[in-house]
Amino acid sequence: MSNSMYGRSILDLTEMTQAEFLSVIKLATEIKANPNEYRHALSGKILAMIFEKNSTRTRVSFEAGIIQLGGQAIVLDSKSTQMGRGEPIKDTAKVMSGYVDGIMIRTYSDTMVAELATEASIPVINGLTDNHHPCQILADFLTIYEVKGKLKGIKLAYVGAGNNMAHSFLIGGSLVGMDISIATPTGYEPKQEIIDIAEQNALQSGSKIELINDPERAVADADVVVTDVWASMGEESQQLEREKLFAAYQINSELVSKAKDDYLFLHCLPAHRGEEVTSNVIDGTHSKIYQEAENRLHAQKALMVKLMKDS
C-alpha cells in the first residue's frame, strides 16, 4: 500500500490533510497497542536530532521511538556542530541528507527550519519552533481521542499566551473539526496569519473558532482545558511582567468549574504549579498530563513511520 506522506517534511500542521492527520492518530493507537508488530518498521534507518533548545520529552520520546522502531538516533547540539559556527543551512541540509534518513530539529526560527527542509532531500520534522509545535498536538489529540472517543465536535479551551501551542491548537483543531476557544490577555493574541489559516480550515471542517480575552467564557462547557507556561523559552526576561498580566488567566478550581463535569486537563510540560495552573488542577483527577506526555512517544513513532517508511 502506498504511503502519501513518505519522504515529506512536517514543519507545521498545514502540511497535512485532515485524512493524513487522522491516519497518524490511527497508526499511533495501533503502535501503542501492538508495539512489537512495529519493532522492525524502521530497521536500518537513522534519525538525526538537532537541538538548539533544551529538551526532556522531545529528546527522550524521539530517541526511544526510533530505537523501538528498529532504527537509531544521532543527537546533535547545534552549538557543537558547524551550524553553531555559522555554516549555511543549505550546506548542512545537503550533507546531512547523504548521511541519515530523517532530521528532527528543535529550535527557535521557523524560517531556518523551512530552509533546512527545502534544501534537504530527506524528511525534516519540527520538534518545536517559536510558532509551531505539531508533534505536541498529535500527542494531545491522541490523548483526547483515547479519553473522549472522538475529535470532531469536541470543545477545547486554551487559556494563556498566543504562542506556538495556541497556534498549533488553532490549526490542528480547525483541521479535524474541533471547536477551539482561545483566551489571551490583550496584546498576546495568536498571530493573524495563523488565525486566517484556522478560519479557512473551519469552513471545510465545521470547526468553530473563538478568540477572546475572557477566560471564563472560553472555558464554559469545554471538554478539554489547556494552558502553557506564561513565558516560553527565550522570553524569560518577561517572566515577572507576565505574572502580573496573566494572573487572571490562571487555570484553577474556580475557572474549571465552568467546564463540563467530565472535562480533561492537558499541559505540554514543563509546568509551573502555582502560576499558569494550580496544583489541585494539574495533579487532580481530570488531569491527563502523564498520559499526554507518554503519547508523544506513540504519536511521533507513527509520524516517523509515515515519513520514513515507503509502504
Short mmCIF file of C-alpha atoms in Angstrom, two decimals:
data_model
loop_
_atom_site.label_atom_id
_atom_site.label_comp_id
_atom_site.label_asym_id
_atom_site.label_seq_id
_atom_site.Cartn_x
_atom_site.Cartn_y
_atom_site.Cartn_z
CA MET A 1 0.00 0.00 0.00
CA SER A 2 1.44 3.39 -0.98
CA ASN A 3 2.08 5.97 1.70
CA SER A 4 1.22 9.53 0.65
CA MET A 5 3.34 11.04 3.44
CA TYR A 6 6.57 9.19 2.65
CA GLY A 7 9.55 11.45 2.17
CA ARG A 8 7.75 14.62 3.19
CA SER A 9 8.63 17.11 5.90
CA ILE A 10 6.25 18.21 8.66
CA LEU A 11 7.07 21.73 9.82
CA ASP A 12 3.56 22.64 10.90
CA LEU A 13 0.08 21.15 10.70
CA THR A 14 -0.81 22.95 7.46
CA GLU A 15 1.22 20.31 5.66
CA MET A 16 -1.24 17.53 6.47
CA THR A 17 -4.73 16.97 5.15
CA GLN A 18 -7.44 16.00 7.58
CA ALA A 19 -7.22 12.41 6.34
CA GLU A 20 -3.45 12.33 6.81
CA PHE A 21 -3.66 13.82 10.30
CA LEU A 22 -6.26 11.25 11.33
CA SER A 23 -4.21 8.46 9.75
CA VAL A 24 -1.30 9.37 12.02
CA ILE A 25 -3.59 9.26 15.07
CA LYS A 26 -4.95 5.88 13.95
CA LEU A 27 -1.47 4.47 13.40
CA ALA A 28 -0.36 5.81 16.78
CA THR A 29 -3.16 3.89 18.50
CA GLU A 30 -2.12 0.73 16.64
CA ILE A 31 1.55 1.14 17.53
CA LYS A 32 0.70 1.86 21.17
CA ALA A 33 -1.49 -1.25 21.39
CA ASN A 34 0.88 -3.54 19.46
CA PRO A 35 4.43 -2.17 19.76
CA ASN A 36 6.12 -5.49 18.92
CA GLU A 37 4.50 -5.53 15.49
CA TYR A 38 6.40 -2.35 14.61
CA ARG A 39 9.78 -3.12 16.19
CA HIS A 40 11.40 -3.50 12.76
CA ALA A 41 9.35 -0.85 10.93
CA LEU A 42 12.33 1.50 10.52
CA SER A 43 15.12 -1.07 10.72
CA GLY A 44 18.37 0.42 9.43
CA LYS A 45 17.01 4.00 9.42
CA ILE A 46 18.91 6.80 11.18
CA LEU A 47 17.30 9.95 12.61
CA ALA A 48 19.50 12.98 13.26
CA MET A 49 18.21 15.07 16.15
CA ILE A 50 19.35 18.70 16.30
CA PHE A 51 18.76 20.76 19.45
CA GLU A 52 19.09 24.49 19.96
CA LYS A 53 16.56 24.43 22.81
CA ASN A 54 16.72 22.34 25.97
CA SER A 55 14.59 19.23 25.90
CA THR A 56 13.36 16.36 28.04
CA ARG A 57 10.24 14.92 26.41
CA THR A 58 11.19 15.68 22.81
CA ARG A 59 14.65 14.15 23.07
CA VAL A 60 13.69 11.04 25.01
CA SER A 61 10.48 10.32 23.08
CA PHE A 62 12.10 10.69 19.64
CA GLU A 63 15.25 8.79 20.58
CA ALA A 64 13.34 5.99 22.30
CA GLY A 65 10.83 5.98 19.46
CA ILE A 66 13.31 5.47 16.62
CA ILE A 67 15.09 2.74 18.64
CA GLN A 68 11.80 0.96 19.34
CA LEU A 69 11.10 1.04 15.59
CA GLY A 70 14.42 -0.66 14.85
CA GLY A 71 16.38 2.43 13.87
CA GLN A 72 18.98 4.62 15.54
CA ALA A 73 19.34 8.25 16.59
CA ILE A 74 22.28 10.63 16.39
CA VAL A 75 21.84 13.52 18.84
CA LEU A 76 23.46 16.84 17.92
CA ASP A 77 23.74 20.02 19.96
CA SER A 78 23.80 22.76 17.35
CA LYS A 79 26.48 24.59 19.34
CA SER A 80 28.87 21.65 18.90
CA THR A 81 28.29 21.42 15.14
CA GLN A 82 29.31 23.66 12.28
CA MET A 83 25.78 25.13 12.37
CA GLY A 84 26.85 26.80 15.59
CA ARG A 85 29.76 28.42 13.75
CA GLY A 86 27.59 29.83 11.01
CA GLU A 87 27.69 27.14 8.32
CA PRO A 88 24.96 27.85 5.76
CA ILE A 89 21.78 25.86 6.34
CA LYS A 90 21.91 24.75 2.71
CA ASP A 91 25.26 23.03 3.26
CA THR A 92 24.15 21.35 6.46
CA ALA A 93 20.93 20.11 4.85
CA LYS A 94 22.60 18.64 1.78
CA VAL A 95 25.42 16.98 3.71
CA MET A 96 23.07 15.51 6.33
CA SER A 97 20.85 14.15 3.55
CA GLY A 98 23.74 11.93 2.49
CA TYR A 99 24.26 10.54 5.99
CA VAL A 100 20.87 9.95 7.60
CA ASP A 101 17.25 9.17 6.72
CA GLY A 102 15.49 11.96 8.59
CA ILE A 103 16.10 15.07 10.69
CA MET A 104 14.21 16.21 13.77
CA ILE A 105 15.05 19.75 14.89
CA ARG A 106 14.04 21.68 18.00
CA THR A 107 14.96 25.33 17.64
CA TYR A 108 13.73 28.92 17.53
CA SER A 109 13.46 30.07 13.93
CA ASP A 110 10.68 28.76 11.70
CA THR A 111 12.44 30.33 8.73
CA MET A 112 15.60 28.36 9.39
CA VAL A 113 13.69 25.08 9.68
CA ALA A 114 11.81 25.84 6.46
CA GLU A 115 15.14 26.40 4.68
CA LEU A 116 16.51 23.17 6.13
CA ALA A 117 13.52 21.25 4.77
CA THR A 118 13.73 22.95 1.36
CA GLU A 119 17.39 22.10 0.92
CA ALA A 120 17.27 18.57 2.41
CA SER A 121 16.27 15.54 0.34
CA ILE A 122 15.09 13.70 3.45
CA PRO A 123 12.15 14.39 5.81
CA VAL A 124 12.53 17.16 8.36
CA ILE A 125 10.31 17.10 11.46
CA ASN A 126 9.70 20.21 13.53
CA GLY A 127 10.25 19.20 17.17
CA LEU A 128 9.35 22.76 18.25
CA THR A 129 9.86 26.27 16.91
CA ASP A 130 8.75 29.71 18.02
CA ASN A 131 5.48 29.49 16.09
CA HIS A 132 4.64 25.79 15.88
CA HIS A 133 4.66 22.56 17.91
CA PRO A 134 3.00 19.98 15.64
CA CYS A 135 4.24 16.86 17.41
CA GLN A 136 2.73 18.01 20.70
CA ILE A 137 -0.65 18.45 19.04
CA LEU A 138 -0.52 14.93 17.64
CA ALA A 139 0.11 13.66 21.17
CA ASP A 140 -2.60 15.86 22.66
CA PHE A 141 -5.21 14.85 20.10
CA LEU A 142 -4.28 11.18 20.53
CA THR A 143 -4.94 11.65 24.26
CA ILE A 144 -8.27 13.38 23.64
CA TYR A 145 -9.30 10.62 21.23
CA GLU A 146 -8.41 7.94 23.79
CA VAL A 147 -10.43 9.63 26.54
CA LYS A 148 -13.34 11.11 24.58
CA GLY A 149 -13.54 8.69 21.66
CA LYS A 150 -13.67 11.48 19.07
CA LEU A 151 -12.12 14.75 17.96
CA LYS A 152 -14.79 16.37 15.80
CA GLY A 153 -17.24 18.40 17.87
CA ILE A 154 -15.02 18.50 20.96
CA LYS A 155 -14.64 21.96 22.51
CA LEU A 156 -11.07 22.76 23.53
CA ALA A 157 -10.34 25.88 25.56
CA TYR A 158 -6.80 27.22 25.60
CA VAL A 159 -6.05 29.90 28.19
CA GLY A 160 -2.76 31.78 28.19
CA ALA A 161 -0.33 33.35 25.73
CA GLY A 162 -0.95 33.18 21.98
CA ASN A 163 2.24 31.17 21.46
CA ASN A 164 3.28 28.13 19.42
CA MET A 165 0.87 25.90 21.33
CA ALA A 166 -2.07 28.25 20.72
CA HIS A 167 -1.11 28.40 17.04
CA SER A 168 -0.93 24.64 16.73
CA PHE A 169 -4.23 24.08 18.54
CA LEU A 170 -5.88 26.55 16.15
CA ILE A 171 -4.54 24.83 13.04
CA GLY A 172 -4.95 21.25 14.27
CA GLY A 173 -8.35 21.76 15.84
CA SER A 174 -9.79 23.52 12.82
CA LEU A 175 -8.37 20.79 10.59
CA VAL A 176 -10.28 17.98 12.34
CA GLY A 177 -13.49 19.85 13.18
CA MET A 178 -12.75 20.58 16.84
CA ASP A 179 -14.14 23.79 18.33
CA ILE A 180 -11.28 25.96 19.62
CA SER A 181 -11.70 28.82 22.08
CA ILE A 182 -8.55 30.84 22.81
CA ALA A 183 -8.46 33.30 25.71
CA THR A 184 -5.44 35.60 25.96
CA PRO A 185 -4.69 38.97 27.55
CA THR A 186 -4.94 41.91 25.18
CA GLY A 187 -1.76 42.16 23.14
CA TYR A 188 -0.90 38.47 23.48
CA GLU A 189 -3.26 37.06 20.86
CA PRO A 190 -2.17 34.43 18.29
CA LYS A 191 -0.70 35.76 15.07
CA GLN A 192 -3.23 36.90 12.49
CA GLU A 193 -1.83 34.66 9.76
CA ILE A 194 -2.46 31.61 11.98
CA ILE A 195 -6.00 32.78 12.71
CA ASP A 196 -6.60 33.17 8.99
CA ILE A 197 -5.46 29.58 8.35
CA ALA A 198 -7.71 28.26 11.13
CA GLU A 199 -10.72 30.17 9.87
CA GLN A 200 -10.17 28.83 6.36
CA ASN A 201 -9.88 25.27 7.72
CA ALA A 202 -13.05 25.78 9.72
CA LEU A 203 -15.05 26.49 6.57
CA GLN A 204 -14.27 22.94 5.44
CA SER A 205 -14.40 21.06 8.75
CA GLY A 206 -17.25 22.82 10.54
CA SER A 207 -14.98 23.86 13.38
CA LYS A 208 -15.87 26.92 15.45
CA ILE A 209 -13.03 29.35 16.24
CA GLU A 210 -13.31 31.84 19.11
CA LEU A 211 -10.62 34.36 20.05
CA ILE A 212 -11.43 36.34 23.17
CA ASN A 213 -9.94 37.92 26.28
CA ASP A 214 -12.36 36.34 28.78
CA PRO A 215 -11.06 33.03 30.22
CA GLU A 216 -14.42 32.15 31.83
CA ARG A 217 -16.22 32.46 28.52
CA ALA A 218 -13.53 30.36 26.82
CA VAL A 219 -13.74 27.55 29.38
CA ALA A 220 -17.56 27.50 29.55
CA ASP A 221 -18.79 23.98 28.63
CA ALA A 222 -15.32 22.95 27.43
CA ASP A 223 -14.49 19.25 27.03
CA VAL A 224 -10.77 19.97 27.24
CA VAL A 225 -8.93 22.75 29.10
CA VAL A 226 -5.32 23.51 28.18
CA THR A 227 -2.68 26.01 29.16
CA ASP A 228 1.06 26.56 28.78
CA VAL A 229 3.77 28.46 30.63
CA TRP A 230 3.30 32.21 30.53
CA ALA A 231 6.86 32.88 29.34
CA SER A 232 8.24 30.40 26.83
CA MET A 233 11.92 29.66 26.21
CA GLY A 234 13.57 32.87 25.10
CA GLU A 235 11.01 35.00 26.94
CA GLU A 236 12.36 34.51 30.47
CA SER A 237 13.15 38.22 30.82
CA GLN A 238 9.39 38.90 30.63
CA GLN A 239 8.52 36.46 33.44
CA LEU A 240 7.74 38.99 36.20
CA GLU A 241 5.80 41.25 33.86
CA ARG A 242 3.77 38.34 32.57
CA GLU A 243 2.99 37.04 36.06
CA LYS A 244 1.08 40.29 36.67
CA LEU A 245 -0.58 40.43 33.25
CA PHE A 246 -1.64 36.77 33.25
CA ALA A 247 -2.79 36.45 36.88
CA ALA A 248 -6.45 36.39 35.82
CA TYR A 249 -5.67 33.61 33.30
CA GLN A 250 -4.58 31.01 35.83
CA ILE A 251 -6.26 27.60 35.48
CA ASN A 252 -7.71 26.97 38.93
CA SER A 253 -10.68 25.25 40.55
CA GLU A 254 -12.95 28.25 40.09
CA LEU A 255 -12.19 28.54 36.38
CA VAL A 256 -12.52 24.84 35.54
CA SER A 257 -15.86 24.74 37.35
CA LYS A 258 -17.20 26.44 34.20
CA ALA A 259 -16.11 23.48 32.05
CA LYS A 260 -18.06 20.27 31.56
CA ASP A 261 -18.16 17.93 34.54
CA ASP A 262 -16.03 15.37 32.68
CA TYR A 263 -13.51 17.84 31.26
CA LEU A 264 -9.89 16.79 30.91
CA PHE A 265 -6.89 19.00 31.58
CA LEU A 266 -3.77 18.98 29.40
CA HIS A 267 -0.41 20.74 29.62
CA CYS A 268 2.58 20.11 27.34
CA LEU A 269 5.01 20.42 30.30
CA PRO A 270 7.16 21.61 31.93
CA ALA A 271 4.58 23.30 34.15
CA HIS A 272 4.91 25.98 36.82
CA ARG A 273 2.49 24.93 39.53
CA GLY A 274 1.01 27.97 41.23
CA GLU A 275 1.48 30.13 38.15
CA GLU A 276 -0.42 29.13 34.98
CA VAL A 277 -2.15 26.24 36.79
CA THR A 278 -2.79 25.32 40.41
CA SER A 279 -1.60 22.02 41.83
CA ASN A 280 -5.10 20.80 42.58
CA VAL A 281 -5.96 21.01 38.86
CA ILE A 282 -2.78 19.68 37.26
CA ASP A 283 -2.50 16.91 39.85
CA GLY A 284 -6.25 16.31 40.08
CA THR A 285 -8.46 13.57 38.69
CA HIS A 286 -9.25 15.43 35.45
CA SER A 287 -5.58 15.84 34.53
CA LYS A 288 -4.16 13.58 31.81
CA ILE A 289 -0.72 15.18 31.60
CA TYR A 290 1.25 11.94 32.02
CA GLN A 291 -0.86 10.04 29.50
CA GLU A 292 -0.37 13.03 27.22
CA ALA A 293 3.41 13.00 27.76
CA GLU A 294 3.63 9.26 27.05
CA ASN A 295 1.66 9.80 23.88
CA ARG A 296 4.49 11.94 22.50
CA LEU A 297 6.30 8.62 22.04
CA HIS A 298 3.46 6.86 20.23
CA ALA A 299 2.39 9.80 18.07
CA GLN A 300 5.95 10.51 16.96
CA LYS A 301 6.61 6.85 16.22
CA ALA A 302 3.56 6.94 13.95
CA LEU A 303 4.77 10.14 12.30
CA MET A 304 8.25 8.73 11.70
CA VAL A 305 6.80 5.58 10.14
CA LYS A 306 4.63 7.70 7.86
CA LEU A 307 7.52 9.92 6.75
CA MET A 308 10.40 7.41 6.68
CA LYS A 309 8.80 4.13 5.52
CA ASP A 310 7.78 3.95 1.87
CA SER A 311 4.98 1.42 2.30
#
